XYZ file of C-alpha atoms in Angstrom:
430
model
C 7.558 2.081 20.988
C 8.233 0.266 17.826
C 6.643 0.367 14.306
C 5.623 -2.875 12.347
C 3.747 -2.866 8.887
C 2.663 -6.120 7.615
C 2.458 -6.170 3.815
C 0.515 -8.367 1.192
C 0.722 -7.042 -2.128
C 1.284 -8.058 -6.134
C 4.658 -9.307 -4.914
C 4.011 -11.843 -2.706
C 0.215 -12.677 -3.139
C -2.112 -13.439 -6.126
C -5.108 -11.863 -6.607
C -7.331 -14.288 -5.411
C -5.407 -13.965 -2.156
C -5.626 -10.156 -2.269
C -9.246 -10.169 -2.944
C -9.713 -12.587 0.255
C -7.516 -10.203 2.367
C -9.247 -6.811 1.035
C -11.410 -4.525 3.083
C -13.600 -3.373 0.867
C -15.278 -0.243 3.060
C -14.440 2.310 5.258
C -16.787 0.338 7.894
C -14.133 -2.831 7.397
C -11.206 -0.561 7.775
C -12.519 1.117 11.000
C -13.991 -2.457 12.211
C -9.876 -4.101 11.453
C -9.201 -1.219 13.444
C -10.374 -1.371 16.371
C -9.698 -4.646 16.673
C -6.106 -4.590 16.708
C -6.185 -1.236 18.989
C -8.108 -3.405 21.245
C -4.772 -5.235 21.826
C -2.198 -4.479 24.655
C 0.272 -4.557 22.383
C -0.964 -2.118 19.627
C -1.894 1.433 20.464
C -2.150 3.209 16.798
C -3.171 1.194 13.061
C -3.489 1.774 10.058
C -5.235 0.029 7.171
C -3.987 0.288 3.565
C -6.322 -1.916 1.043
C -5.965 -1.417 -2.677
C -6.388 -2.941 -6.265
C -2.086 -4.365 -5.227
C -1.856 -4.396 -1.760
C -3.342 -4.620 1.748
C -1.066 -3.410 4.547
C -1.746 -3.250 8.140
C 0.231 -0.208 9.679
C 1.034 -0.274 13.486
C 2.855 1.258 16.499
C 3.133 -1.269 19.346
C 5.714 -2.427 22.264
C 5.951 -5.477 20.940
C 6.413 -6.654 17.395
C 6.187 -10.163 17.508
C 3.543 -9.783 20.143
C 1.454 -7.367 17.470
C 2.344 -9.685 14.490
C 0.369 -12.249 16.385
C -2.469 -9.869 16.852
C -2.570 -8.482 12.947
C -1.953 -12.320 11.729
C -5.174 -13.521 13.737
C -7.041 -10.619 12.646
C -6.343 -11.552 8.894
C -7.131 -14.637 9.385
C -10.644 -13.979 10.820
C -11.263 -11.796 8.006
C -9.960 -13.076 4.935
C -10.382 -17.102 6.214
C -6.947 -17.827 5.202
C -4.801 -19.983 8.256
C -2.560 -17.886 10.034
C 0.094 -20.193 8.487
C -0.439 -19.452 5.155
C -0.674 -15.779 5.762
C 2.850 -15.610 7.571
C 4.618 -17.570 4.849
C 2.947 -15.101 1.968
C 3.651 -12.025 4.402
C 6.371 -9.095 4.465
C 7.099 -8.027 7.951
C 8.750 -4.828 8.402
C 9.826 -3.628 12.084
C 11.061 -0.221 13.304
C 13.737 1.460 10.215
C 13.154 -1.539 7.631
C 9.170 -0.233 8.284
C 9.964 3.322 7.614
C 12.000 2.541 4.848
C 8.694 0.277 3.132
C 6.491 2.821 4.254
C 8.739 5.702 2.731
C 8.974 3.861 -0.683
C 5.740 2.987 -0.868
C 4.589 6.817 -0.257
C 7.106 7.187 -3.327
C 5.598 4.944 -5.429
C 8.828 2.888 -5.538
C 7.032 -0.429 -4.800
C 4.322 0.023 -6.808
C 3.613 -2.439 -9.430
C 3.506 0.508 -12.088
C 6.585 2.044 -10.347
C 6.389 6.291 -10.811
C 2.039 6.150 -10.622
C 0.513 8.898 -9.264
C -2.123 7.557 -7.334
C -0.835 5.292 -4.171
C 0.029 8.887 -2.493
C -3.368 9.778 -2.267
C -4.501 5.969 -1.072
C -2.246 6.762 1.631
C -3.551 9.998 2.746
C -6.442 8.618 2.092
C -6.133 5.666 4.756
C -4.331 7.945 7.307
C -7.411 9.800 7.107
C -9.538 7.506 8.087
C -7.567 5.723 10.936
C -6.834 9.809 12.505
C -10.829 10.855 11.951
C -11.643 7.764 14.027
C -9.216 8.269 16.692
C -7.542 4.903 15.388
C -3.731 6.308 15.150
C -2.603 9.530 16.878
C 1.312 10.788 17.608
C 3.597 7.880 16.129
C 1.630 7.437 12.966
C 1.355 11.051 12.397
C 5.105 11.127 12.694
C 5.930 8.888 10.014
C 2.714 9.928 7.901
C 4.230 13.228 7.440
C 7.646 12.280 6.654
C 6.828 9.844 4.207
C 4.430 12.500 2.120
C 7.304 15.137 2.789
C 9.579 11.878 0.601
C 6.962 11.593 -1.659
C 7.159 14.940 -2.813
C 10.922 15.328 -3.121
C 10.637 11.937 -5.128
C 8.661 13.576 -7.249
C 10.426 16.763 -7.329
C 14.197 15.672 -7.842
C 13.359 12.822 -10.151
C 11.642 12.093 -13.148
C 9.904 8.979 -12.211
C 6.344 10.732 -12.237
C 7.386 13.064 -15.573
C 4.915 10.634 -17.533
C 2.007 9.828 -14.710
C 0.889 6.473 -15.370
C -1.180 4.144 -13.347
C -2.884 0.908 -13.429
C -5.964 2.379 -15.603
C -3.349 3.947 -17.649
C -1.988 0.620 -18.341
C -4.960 -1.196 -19.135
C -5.280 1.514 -21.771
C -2.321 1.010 -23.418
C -2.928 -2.945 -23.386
C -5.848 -2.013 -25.497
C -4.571 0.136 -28.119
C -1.865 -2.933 -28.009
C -4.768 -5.843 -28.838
C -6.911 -3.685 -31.035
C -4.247 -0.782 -32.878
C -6.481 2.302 -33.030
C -9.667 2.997 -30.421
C -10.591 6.061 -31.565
C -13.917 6.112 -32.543
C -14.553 2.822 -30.706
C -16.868 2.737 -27.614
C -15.911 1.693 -24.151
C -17.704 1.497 -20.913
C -16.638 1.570 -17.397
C -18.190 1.454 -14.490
C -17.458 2.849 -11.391
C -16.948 5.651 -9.245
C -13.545 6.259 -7.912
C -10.110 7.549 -8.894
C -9.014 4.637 -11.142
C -12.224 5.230 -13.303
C -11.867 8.608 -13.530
C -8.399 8.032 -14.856
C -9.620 5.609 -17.073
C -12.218 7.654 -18.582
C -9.203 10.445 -19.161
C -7.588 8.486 -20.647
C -9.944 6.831 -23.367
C -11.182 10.326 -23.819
C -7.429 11.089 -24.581
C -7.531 8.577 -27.542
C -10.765 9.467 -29.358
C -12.772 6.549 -27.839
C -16.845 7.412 -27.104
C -16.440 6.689 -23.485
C -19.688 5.988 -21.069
C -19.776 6.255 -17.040
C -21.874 4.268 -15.510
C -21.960 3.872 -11.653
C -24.930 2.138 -8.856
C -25.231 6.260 -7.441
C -26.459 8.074 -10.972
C -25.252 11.550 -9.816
C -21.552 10.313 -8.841
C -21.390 8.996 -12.593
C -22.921 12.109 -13.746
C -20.459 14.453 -12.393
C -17.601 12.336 -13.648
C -19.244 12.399 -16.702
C -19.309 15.881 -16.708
C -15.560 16.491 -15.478
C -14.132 14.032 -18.006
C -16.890 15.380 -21.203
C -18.098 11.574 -21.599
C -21.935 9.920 -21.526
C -23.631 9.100 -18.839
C -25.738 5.448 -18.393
C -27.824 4.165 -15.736
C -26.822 1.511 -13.692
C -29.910 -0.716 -14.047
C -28.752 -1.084 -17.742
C -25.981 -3.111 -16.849
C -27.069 -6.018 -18.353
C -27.769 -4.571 -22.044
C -24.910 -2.425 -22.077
C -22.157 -5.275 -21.060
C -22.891 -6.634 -24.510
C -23.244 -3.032 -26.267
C -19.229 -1.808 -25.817
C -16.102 -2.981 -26.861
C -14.169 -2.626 -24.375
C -14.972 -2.213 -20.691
C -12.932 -1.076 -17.853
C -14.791 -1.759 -14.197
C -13.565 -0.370 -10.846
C -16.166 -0.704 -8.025
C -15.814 -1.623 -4.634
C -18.523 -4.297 -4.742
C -18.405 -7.244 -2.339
C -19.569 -9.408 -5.270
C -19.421 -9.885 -8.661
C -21.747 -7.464 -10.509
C -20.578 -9.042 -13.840
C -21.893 -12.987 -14.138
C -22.166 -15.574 -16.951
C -26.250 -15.213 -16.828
C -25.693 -11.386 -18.298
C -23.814 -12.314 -20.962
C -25.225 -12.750 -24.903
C -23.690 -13.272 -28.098
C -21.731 -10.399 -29.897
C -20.936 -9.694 -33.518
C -17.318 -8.377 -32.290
C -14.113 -9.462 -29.722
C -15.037 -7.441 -26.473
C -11.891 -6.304 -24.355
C -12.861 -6.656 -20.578
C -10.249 -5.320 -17.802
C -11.228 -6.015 -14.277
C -9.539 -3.573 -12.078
C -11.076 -3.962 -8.865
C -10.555 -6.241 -5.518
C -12.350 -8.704 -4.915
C -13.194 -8.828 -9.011
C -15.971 -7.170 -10.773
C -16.432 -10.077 -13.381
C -17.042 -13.628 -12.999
C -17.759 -15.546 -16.275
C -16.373 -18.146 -18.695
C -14.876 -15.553 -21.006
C -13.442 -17.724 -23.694
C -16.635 -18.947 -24.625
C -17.899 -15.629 -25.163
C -14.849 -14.073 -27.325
C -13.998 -11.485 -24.522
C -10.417 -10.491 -23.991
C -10.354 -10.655 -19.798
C -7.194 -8.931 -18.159
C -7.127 -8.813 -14.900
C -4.691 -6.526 -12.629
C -1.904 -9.059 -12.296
C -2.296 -9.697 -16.154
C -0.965 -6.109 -16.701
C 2.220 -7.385 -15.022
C 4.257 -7.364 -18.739
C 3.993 -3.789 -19.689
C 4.560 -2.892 -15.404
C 7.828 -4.948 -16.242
C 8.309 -3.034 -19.229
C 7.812 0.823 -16.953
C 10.190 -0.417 -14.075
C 12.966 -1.598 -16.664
C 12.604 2.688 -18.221
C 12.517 3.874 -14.886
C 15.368 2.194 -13.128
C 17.986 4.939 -12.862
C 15.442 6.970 -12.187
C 14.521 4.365 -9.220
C 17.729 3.992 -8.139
C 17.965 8.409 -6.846
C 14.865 7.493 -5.656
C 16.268 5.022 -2.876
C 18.757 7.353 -2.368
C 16.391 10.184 -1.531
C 14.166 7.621 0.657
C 17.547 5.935 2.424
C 18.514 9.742 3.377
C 14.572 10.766 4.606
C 14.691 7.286 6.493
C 17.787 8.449 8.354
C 16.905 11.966 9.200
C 13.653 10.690 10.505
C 15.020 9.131 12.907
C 17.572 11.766 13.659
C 14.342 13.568 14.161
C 12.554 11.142 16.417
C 15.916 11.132 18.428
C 15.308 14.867 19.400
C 11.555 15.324 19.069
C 10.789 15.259 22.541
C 13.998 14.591 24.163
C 14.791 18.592 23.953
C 11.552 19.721 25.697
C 12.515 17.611 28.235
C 16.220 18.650 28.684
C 15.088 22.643 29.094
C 11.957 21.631 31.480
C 15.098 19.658 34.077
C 17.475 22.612 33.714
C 14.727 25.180 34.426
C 13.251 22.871 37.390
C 17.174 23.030 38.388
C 17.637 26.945 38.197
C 14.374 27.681 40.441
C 14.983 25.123 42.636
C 18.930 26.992 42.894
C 17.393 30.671 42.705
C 14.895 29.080 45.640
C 17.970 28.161 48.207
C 19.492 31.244 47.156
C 16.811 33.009 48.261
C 16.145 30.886 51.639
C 20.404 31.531 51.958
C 19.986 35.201 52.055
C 16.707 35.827 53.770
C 18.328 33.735 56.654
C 21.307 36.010 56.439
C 23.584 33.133 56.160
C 25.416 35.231 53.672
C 25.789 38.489 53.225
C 23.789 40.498 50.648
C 26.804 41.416 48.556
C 27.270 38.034 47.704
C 23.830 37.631 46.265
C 25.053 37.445 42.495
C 27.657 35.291 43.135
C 26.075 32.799 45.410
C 23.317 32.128 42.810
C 25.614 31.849 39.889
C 27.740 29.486 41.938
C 24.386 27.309 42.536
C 23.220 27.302 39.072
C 26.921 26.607 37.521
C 27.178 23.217 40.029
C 23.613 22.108 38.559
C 24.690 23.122 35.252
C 27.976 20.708 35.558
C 25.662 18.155 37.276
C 23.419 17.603 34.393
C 25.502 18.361 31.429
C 26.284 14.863 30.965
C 22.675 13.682 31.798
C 21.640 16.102 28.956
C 24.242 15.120 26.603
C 23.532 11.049 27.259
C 19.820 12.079 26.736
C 20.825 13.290 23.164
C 23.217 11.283 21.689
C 22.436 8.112 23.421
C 18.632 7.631 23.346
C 17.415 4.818 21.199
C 14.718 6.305 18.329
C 12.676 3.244 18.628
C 12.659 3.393 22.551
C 12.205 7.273 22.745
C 8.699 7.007 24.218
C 10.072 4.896 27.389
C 12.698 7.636 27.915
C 9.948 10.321 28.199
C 7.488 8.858 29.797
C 10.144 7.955 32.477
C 11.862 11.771 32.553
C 8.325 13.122 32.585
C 7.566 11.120 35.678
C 10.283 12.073 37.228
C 9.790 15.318 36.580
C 5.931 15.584 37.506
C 5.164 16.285 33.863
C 2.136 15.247 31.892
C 3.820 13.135 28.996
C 3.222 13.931 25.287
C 1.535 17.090 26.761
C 4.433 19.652 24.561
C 3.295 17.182 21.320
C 1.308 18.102 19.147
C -0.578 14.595 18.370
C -1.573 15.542 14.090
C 1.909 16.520 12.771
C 5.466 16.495 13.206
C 6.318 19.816 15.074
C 6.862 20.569 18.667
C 5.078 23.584 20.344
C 6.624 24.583 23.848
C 4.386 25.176 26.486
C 2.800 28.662 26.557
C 3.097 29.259 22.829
């Protein structure tokens, strides 16, 4: 069993690469999916799509075999060749995975390093994959530890002291364009986390804020939670040209923004397209808008990871030491189960010929006690070293082999002493 994550993100892709490569849906997600489960080489995926990143999440017996499988699958998707994708791409295999995943969990590789919100993304996407019976044991493994490294990230650091985001961002790019907003009006449109932030934080600053979303009652209850207005949807095209600024976060296939909407204004409108694939498609400059996009934000991220790099640095620390006793743990998760099942399949099989020794009369009764302690000892010498190879010697990476073989061997169902949604073991009978 090995783990492989292949990762597009702010880093290594524009945004009109990352729009092409999004899945937009929770039926794209589950369709990706499938597909790549569908493969001999992948048994568990997971899709991660965001404003910064896409990342395909596997466990497979074959990495380059897999990377062939997640490569074509992008390429279907996205239309991008498979060559362009692979020289754009980060591939991560077995610990340098664990260590991306673990950092990106910690909101290490983030583009506004210390944000709050890639954690729940994450959850989020794990979610999905384990409600669909798309990723079972090995993700679950490394799902858990990485959220457990999250939150001593957190914790023991103060990279998340001031939570900040990409909404967050936009909002101070604003009050840096246009000095004071309070009093000023701002729409945004959308549904989701980042426009709930967003709304937070113009509310924050004195602006008159406005939700506006295609399902009235999801902007409506927003509205409520964050004390703003409330504006239907089929007034998009006034209200475009009614606001100042406007933030948009949807998860539209299309544009919902075009040039035809647009009219004349008496005032410089700030626009800040935060979704993928983009929200707004015009010829701004023509139109005196202000149009930042999310890799336009990139000078004030540079700005956060410059304050936050000592605090960055104990955070690789804490991730290099979770990356290591995960796979201490992996080393031991099912290895142990299988060491007690052989020495107690040894012991009956010894208290067995003891018995058939006795009942015979081969011995006499008197030497009951030591005849079986004499059997069990030899076993006990016999396997020590089996047991202690088992332990010390087992590859992490190859674990699954190594149990699936012993349980063979020993007529046992594999994976059956696992429990397949988190990282505990639960003996048999308990």
């Amino acid at each position: 069993m090995h783990y492989l994550i292949i990762s597009f993100s702010h880093k290594n892709s524009t945004l009109a690469i990352r729009e092409k490569l999004a899945f937009v849906d929770e039926a794209a997600q589950i369709a990706g999916m499938r597909a790549l489960n569908g493969d001999t080489h992948i048994s568990e995926s997971m899709v991660l799509s965001t404003c910064n990143r896409v990342e395909i999440f596997c466990s497979c017996n074959d990495p380059a075999a897999a990377s062939d499988t997640v490569f074509n699958l992008l390429s279907q998707h996205s239309g991008l060749s498979r060559e362009e994708l692979r020289e754009r791409a980060d591939v991560f295999d077995d610990e340098g995975c664990i260590h991306h995943l673990f950092s990106v969990a910690s909101s290490l590789d983030s583009m506004v390093v210390g944000e709050t919100q890639i954690a729940g993304q994450l959850k989020d996407a794990f979610k999905l994959s384990q409600d669909n019976a798309l990723s079972s044991q090995k993700i679950s493994r490394a799902m858990a530890y990485a959220l457990k490294c999250a939150a001593e990230v957190r914790n023991a650091t103060n990279i998340s002291s001031k939570p900040v985001s990409v909404a967050s961002v936009a909002v101070a790019k604003v009050k840096e364009s246009i000095g004071e907003v309070s009093g000023k009006k701002a729409l945004v449109i959308g549904s989701g986390e980042m426009s709930v932030i967003t709304c937070k934080h113009l509310s924050a600053q004195g602006v008159d804020v406005t939700i506006m979303n295609r399902t009235f009652e999801k902007a409506e209850a927003i509205a409520k939670e964050c004390g703003v207005r409330v504006r239907s949807f089929e007034e998009l095209d006034y209200a475009i040209n009614e606001y100042e600024m406007l933030f948009t976060s949807t998860g539209s296939l299309h544009p919902i923004i075009t040039e035809e909407m647009l009219r004349p204004c008496e005032f410089t409108r700030y626009w800040f397209d935060m979704a993928v694939p983009r929200d707004i498609e015009c010829n701004h400059e023509i139109w005196d808008i202000r149009l930042f996009q999310v890799d336009d934000l990139k000078e004030i991220v540079s700005e956060n990871i410059a304050l936050r790099e000592d605090e960055a640095k104990l955070s690789y620390v804490i991730v290099r030491r979770h990356v290591l006793g995960f796979f201490e743990w992996l080393k031991s998760l099912s290895v142990e189960p299988l060491i007690k099942s052989m020495y107690v399949q040894a012991y009956q099989a010894a208290y067995e010929e003891a018995t058939r020794v006795m009942d015979h009369g081969y011995i006499p009764k008197e030497y009951e006690y030591a005849v079986r302690k004499a059997t069990e000892q030899a076993l006990k010498r016999f396997l020590h070293p089996f047991a202690e190879r088992m332990r010390d010697g087992s590859d992490p990476m190859r674990i699954d082999t190594l149990i699936e073989s012993m349980s063979f061997l020993m007529n046992q169902e594999e994976g059956s002493d696992l429990s397949q949604n988190a990282c505990t073991y639960y003996p048999k009978g308990k």
